[in-house]
Coordinates of C-alpha atoms in Angstrom, one line a residue:
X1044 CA 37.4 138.3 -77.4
X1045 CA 36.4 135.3 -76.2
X1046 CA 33.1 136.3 -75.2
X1047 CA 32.7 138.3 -78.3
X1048 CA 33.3 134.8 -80.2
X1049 CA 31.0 132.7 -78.6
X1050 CA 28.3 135.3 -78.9
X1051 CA 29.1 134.7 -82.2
X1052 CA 28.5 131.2 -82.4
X1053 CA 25.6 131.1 -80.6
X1054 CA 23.9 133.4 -83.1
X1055 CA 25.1 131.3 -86.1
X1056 CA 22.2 129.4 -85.2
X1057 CA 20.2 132.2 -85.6
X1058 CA 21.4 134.2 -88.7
X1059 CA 21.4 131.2 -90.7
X1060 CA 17.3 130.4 -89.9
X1061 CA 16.7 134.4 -90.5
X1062 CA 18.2 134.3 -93.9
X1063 CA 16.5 131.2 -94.7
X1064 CA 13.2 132.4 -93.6
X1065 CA 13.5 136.1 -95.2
X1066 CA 14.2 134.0 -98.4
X1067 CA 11.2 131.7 -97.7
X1068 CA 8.9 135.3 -96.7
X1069 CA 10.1 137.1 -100.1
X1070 CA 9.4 133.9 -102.2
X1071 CA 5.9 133.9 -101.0
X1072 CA 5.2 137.8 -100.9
X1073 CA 6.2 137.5 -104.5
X1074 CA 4.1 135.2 -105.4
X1075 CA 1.5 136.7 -103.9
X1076 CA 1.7 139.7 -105.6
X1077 CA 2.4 138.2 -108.9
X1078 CA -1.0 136.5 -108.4
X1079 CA -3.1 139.4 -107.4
X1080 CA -2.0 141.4 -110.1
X1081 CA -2.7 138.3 -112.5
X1082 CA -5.7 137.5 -111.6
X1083 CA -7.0 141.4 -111.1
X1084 CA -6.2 141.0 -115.0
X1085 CA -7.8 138.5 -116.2
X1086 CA -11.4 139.1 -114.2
X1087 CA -11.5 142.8 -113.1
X1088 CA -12.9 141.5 -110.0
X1089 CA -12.2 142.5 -106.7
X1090 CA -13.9 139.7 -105.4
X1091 CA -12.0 137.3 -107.3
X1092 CA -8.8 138.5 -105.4
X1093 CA -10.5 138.6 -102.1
X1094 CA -11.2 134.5 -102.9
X1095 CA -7.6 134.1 -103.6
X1096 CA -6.5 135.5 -99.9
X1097 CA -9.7 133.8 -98.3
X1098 CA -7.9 130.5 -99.6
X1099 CA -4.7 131.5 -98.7
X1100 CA -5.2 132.2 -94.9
X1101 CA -8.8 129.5 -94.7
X1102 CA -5.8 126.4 -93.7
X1103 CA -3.8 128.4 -91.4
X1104 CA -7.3 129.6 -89.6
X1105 CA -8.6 126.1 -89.1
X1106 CA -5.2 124.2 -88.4
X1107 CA -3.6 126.2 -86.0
X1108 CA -5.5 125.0 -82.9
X1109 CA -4.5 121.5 -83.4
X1110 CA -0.6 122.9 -84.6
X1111 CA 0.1 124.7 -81.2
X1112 CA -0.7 121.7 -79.3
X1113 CA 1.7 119.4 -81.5
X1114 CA 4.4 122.0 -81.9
X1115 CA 4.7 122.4 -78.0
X1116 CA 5.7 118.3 -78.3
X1117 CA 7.4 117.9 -81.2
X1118 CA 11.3 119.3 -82.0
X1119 CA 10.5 122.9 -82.8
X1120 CA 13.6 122.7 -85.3
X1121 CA 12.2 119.7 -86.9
X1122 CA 9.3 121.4 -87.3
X1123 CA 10.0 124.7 -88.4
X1124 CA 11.9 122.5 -91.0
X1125 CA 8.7 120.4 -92.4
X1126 CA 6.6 122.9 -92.7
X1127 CA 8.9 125.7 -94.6
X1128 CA 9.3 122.2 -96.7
X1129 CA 5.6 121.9 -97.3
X1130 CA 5.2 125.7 -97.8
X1131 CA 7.8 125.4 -100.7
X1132 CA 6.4 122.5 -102.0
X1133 CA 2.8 124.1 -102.1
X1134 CA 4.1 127.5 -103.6
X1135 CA 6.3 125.5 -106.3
X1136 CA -9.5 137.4 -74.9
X1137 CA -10.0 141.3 -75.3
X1138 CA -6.8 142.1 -76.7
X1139 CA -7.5 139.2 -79.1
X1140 CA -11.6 140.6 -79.2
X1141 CA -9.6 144.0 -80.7
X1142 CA -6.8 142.2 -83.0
X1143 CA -10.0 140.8 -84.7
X1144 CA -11.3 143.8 -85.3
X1145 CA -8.6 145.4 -86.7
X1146 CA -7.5 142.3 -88.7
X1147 CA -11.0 142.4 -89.9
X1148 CA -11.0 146.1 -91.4
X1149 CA -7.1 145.7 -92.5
X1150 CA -8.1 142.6 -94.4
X1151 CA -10.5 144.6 -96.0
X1152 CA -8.0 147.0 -96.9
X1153 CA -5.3 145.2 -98.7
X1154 CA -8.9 143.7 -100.5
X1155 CA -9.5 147.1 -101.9
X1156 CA -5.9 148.4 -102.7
X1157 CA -5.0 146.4 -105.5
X1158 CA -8.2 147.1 -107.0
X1159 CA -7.8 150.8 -106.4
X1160 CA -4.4 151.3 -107.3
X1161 CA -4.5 149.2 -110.7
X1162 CA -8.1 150.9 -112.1
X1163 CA -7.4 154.2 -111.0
X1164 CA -6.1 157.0 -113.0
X1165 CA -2.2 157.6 -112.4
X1166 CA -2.3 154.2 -111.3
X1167 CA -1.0 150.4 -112.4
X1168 CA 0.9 147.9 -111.8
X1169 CA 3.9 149.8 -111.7
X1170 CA 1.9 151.9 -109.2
X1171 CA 1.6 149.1 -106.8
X1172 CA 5.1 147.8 -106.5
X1173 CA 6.2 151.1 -105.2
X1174 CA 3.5 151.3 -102.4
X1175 CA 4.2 147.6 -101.7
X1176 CA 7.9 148.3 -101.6
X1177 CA 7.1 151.6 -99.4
X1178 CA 4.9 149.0 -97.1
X1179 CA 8.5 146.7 -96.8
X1180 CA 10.9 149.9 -96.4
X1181 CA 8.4 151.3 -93.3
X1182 CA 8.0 147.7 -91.6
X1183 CA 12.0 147.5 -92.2
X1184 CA 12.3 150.7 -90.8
X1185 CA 10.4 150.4 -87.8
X1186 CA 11.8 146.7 -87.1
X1187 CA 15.0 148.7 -86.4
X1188 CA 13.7 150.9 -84.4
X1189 CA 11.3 148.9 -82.3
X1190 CA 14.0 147.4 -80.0
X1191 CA 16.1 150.2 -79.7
X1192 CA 13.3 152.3 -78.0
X1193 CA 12.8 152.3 -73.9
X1194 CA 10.9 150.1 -72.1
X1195 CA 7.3 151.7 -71.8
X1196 CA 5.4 152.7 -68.7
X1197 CA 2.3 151.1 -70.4
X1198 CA 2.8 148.8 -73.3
X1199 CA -1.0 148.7 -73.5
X1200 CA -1.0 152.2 -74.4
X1201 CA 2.0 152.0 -76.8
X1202 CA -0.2 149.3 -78.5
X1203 CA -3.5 151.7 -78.9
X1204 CA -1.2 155.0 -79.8
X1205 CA 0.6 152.9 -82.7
X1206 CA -2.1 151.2 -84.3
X1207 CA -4.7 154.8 -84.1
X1208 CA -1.7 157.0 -85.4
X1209 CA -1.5 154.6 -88.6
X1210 CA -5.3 154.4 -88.8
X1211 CA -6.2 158.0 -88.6
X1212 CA -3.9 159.0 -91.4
X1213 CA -3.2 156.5 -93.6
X1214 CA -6.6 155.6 -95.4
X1215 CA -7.7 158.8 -96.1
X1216 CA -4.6 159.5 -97.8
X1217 CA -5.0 156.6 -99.8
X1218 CA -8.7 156.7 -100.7
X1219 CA -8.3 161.0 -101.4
X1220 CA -5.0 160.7 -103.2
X1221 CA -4.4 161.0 -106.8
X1222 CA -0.6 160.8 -107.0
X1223 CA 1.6 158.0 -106.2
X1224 CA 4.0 159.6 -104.1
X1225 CA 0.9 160.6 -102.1
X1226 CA -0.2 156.9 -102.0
X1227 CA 3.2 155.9 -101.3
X1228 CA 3.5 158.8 -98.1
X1229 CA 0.3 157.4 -96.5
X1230 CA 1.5 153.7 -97.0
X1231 CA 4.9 154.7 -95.1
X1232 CA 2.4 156.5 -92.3
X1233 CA 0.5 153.4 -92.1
X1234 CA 2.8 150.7 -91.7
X1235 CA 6.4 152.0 -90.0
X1236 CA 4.7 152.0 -86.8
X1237 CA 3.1 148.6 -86.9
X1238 CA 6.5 146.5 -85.8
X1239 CA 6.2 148.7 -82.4
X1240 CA 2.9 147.6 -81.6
X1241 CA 3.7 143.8 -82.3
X1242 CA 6.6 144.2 -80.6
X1243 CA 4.8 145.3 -77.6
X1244 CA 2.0 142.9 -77.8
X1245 CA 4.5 140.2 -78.0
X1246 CA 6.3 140.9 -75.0
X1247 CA 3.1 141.3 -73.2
X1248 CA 1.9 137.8 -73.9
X1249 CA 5.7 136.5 -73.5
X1250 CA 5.6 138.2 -70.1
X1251 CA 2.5 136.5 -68.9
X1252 CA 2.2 133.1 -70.6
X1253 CA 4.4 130.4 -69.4
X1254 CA 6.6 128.8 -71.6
X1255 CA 5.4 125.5 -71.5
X1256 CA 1.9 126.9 -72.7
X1257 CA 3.1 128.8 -75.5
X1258 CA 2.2 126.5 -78.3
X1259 CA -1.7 126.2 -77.2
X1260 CA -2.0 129.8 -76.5
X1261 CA -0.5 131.3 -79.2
X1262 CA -2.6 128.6 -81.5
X1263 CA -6.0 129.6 -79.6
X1264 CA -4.6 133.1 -80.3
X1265 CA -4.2 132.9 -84.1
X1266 CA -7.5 131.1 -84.4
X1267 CA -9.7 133.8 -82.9
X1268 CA -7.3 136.9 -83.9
X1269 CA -7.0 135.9 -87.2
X1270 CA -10.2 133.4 -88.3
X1271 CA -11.6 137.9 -89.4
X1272 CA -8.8 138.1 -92.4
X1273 CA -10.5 135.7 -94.5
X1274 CA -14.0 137.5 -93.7
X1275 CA -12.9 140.4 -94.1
X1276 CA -11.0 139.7 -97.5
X1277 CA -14.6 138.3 -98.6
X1278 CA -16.4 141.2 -97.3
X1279 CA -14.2 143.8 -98.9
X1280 CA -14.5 141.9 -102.4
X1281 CA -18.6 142.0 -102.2
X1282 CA -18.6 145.5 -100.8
X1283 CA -16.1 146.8 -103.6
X1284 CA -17.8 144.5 -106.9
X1285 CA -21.6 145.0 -105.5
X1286 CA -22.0 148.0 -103.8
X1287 CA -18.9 150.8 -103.7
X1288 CA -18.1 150.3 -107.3
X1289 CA -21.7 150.8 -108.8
X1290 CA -22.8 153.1 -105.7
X1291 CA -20.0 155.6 -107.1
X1292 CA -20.8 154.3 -111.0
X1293 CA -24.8 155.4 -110.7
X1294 CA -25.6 157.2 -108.0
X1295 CA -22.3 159.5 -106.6
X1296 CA -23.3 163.3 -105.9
X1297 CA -20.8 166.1 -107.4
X1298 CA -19.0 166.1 -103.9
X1299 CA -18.4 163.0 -103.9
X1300 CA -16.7 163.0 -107.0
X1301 CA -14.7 166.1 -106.0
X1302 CA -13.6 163.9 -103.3
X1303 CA -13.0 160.6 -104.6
X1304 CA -12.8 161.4 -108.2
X1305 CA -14.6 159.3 -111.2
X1306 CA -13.7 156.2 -113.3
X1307 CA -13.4 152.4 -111.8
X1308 CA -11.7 151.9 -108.4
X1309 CA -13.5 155.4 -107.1
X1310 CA -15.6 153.3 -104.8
X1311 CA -12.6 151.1 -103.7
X1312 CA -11.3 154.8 -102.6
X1313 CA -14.9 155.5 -100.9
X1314 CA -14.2 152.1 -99.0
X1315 CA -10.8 153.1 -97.7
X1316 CA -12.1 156.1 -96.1
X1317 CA -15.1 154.6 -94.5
X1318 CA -12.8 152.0 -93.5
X1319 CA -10.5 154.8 -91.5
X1320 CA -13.4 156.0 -90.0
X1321 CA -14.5 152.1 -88.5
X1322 CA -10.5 152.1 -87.6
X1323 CA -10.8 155.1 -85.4
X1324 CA -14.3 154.2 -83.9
X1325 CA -12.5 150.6 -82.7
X1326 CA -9.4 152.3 -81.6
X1327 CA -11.7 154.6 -79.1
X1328 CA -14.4 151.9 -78.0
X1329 CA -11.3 149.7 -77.0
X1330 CA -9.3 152.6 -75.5
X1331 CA -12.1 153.4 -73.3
X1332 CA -12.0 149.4 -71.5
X1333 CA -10.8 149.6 -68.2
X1334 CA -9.7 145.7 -68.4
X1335 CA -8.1 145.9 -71.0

């Protein structure tokens, strides 16, 4: 019992920053979506929503080199504390080479699913909650699950096998669906396996970074894993607006159609798919490196 109690209070610690931070994470997720659906309304414009996540992730690109180095001498509580405080107040390296990659094609998809999902026939906004709420329910799912599974032989390989899985199924669902409990089956595909690989990739880095160093690494880390979101965000925008979206206005063949289907956010579907097919090509390029 005693034990059992102190466990206790050594977690209060704990609970009490989770809750705060799930709080602080659904504030800013709904905002988020708010905005994208807001905006997709007033200018139609893929690319107008791509420039709204370009913005959002351009500061945490460019500041986090110089944030590890501070945060590794500065009171991690304190600040954890300051910046939640700003955030509220605002709202109110070939494992990295291969994060990039796939950052950079997964930025590109969340550019073209809004789009899709509001223009497309049997979608809306109503549409889009659920598959955003099927994307929480399958990261919530697999969050439980991720650390009540073995310890792998290869984590590496755990890694590669839960991120080609997602990849091979999930945007061709999306981009050849017409239903939303289609859209919503290939979102819960795509995204309950994702907390396994960062689990995994985690521990890797944990395992061989020394503690000391974290700050810097994980910082040097974010810069180069993540500075593809924003590109990919702009990409996706111009691909959709200039060339998916009139390519499948002007110029589609009958199969394509048959395939993809007709009206606006056909060629945001045409992206997803070639999107799955990049997914897969960087999943086996990378799974063939020896030193990796």
């Amino acid at each position: 019992m005693k034990l059992h109690s102190l466990d206790l209070r050594e977690l209060k610690t704990f609970f009490i920053l989770w809750i705060t931070q799930s709080f602080s994470q659904l504030g800013s997720a709904m905002t988020a979506f708010a905005l994208i659906i807001w905006l997709y309304g007033q200018s139609g414009s893929a690319l107008s929503t791509a420039l709204l996540s370009v913005c959002s992730y351009a500061p945490y690109v460019l500041l986090s080199l110089f944030a590890g180095a501070l945060s590794d001498r500065w009171n991690k509580k304190v600040t954890m504390l300051v910046c939640d405080s700003l955030a509220a107040i605002g709202t109110v390296v070939l494992l990295i080479l291969f994060l990039a990659a796939i950052n950079l094609t997964a930025s590109m998809y969340e550019t073209a699913l809004s789009p899709m999902l509001l223009s497309r026939h049997g979608g809306g906004a109503e549409t889009l909650g659920m598959v955003t709420m099927c994307t929480g329910l399958a990261t919530l799912f697999g969050s439980i699950i991720a650390p009540l599974l073995p310890e792998p032989k290869s984590r590496i390989k755990v890694i590669w096998w839960t991120l080609f899985f997602p990849m091979s199924t999930e945007n061709f669902l999306l981009a050849l669906g017409r239903t939303t409990a289609v859209w919503c089956f290939g979102t819960i595909l795509g995204w309950m396996l994702i907390p396994i690989m960062q689990t995994n990739m985690e521990t890797v880095l944990r395992l061989h970074i020394p503690i000391d160093m974290h700050g810097r690494v994980y910082a040097a880390r974010n810069s180069f894993q993540f500075f593809s979101i924003p590109v990919g965000y702009l990409s996706g925008g111009i691909l959709i607006d200039k060339v998916f979206e009139p390519f499948a206005a002007n110029k589609a063949s009958a199969l394509f159609r048959l395939a993809f289907g007709t009206g606006k956010g056909t060629g945001a579907a045409f992206l997803f798919a070639v999107l799955g097919m990049a997914r897969i090509v960087i999943c086996l390029v990378f799974h063939k490196n020896r030193v990796l």
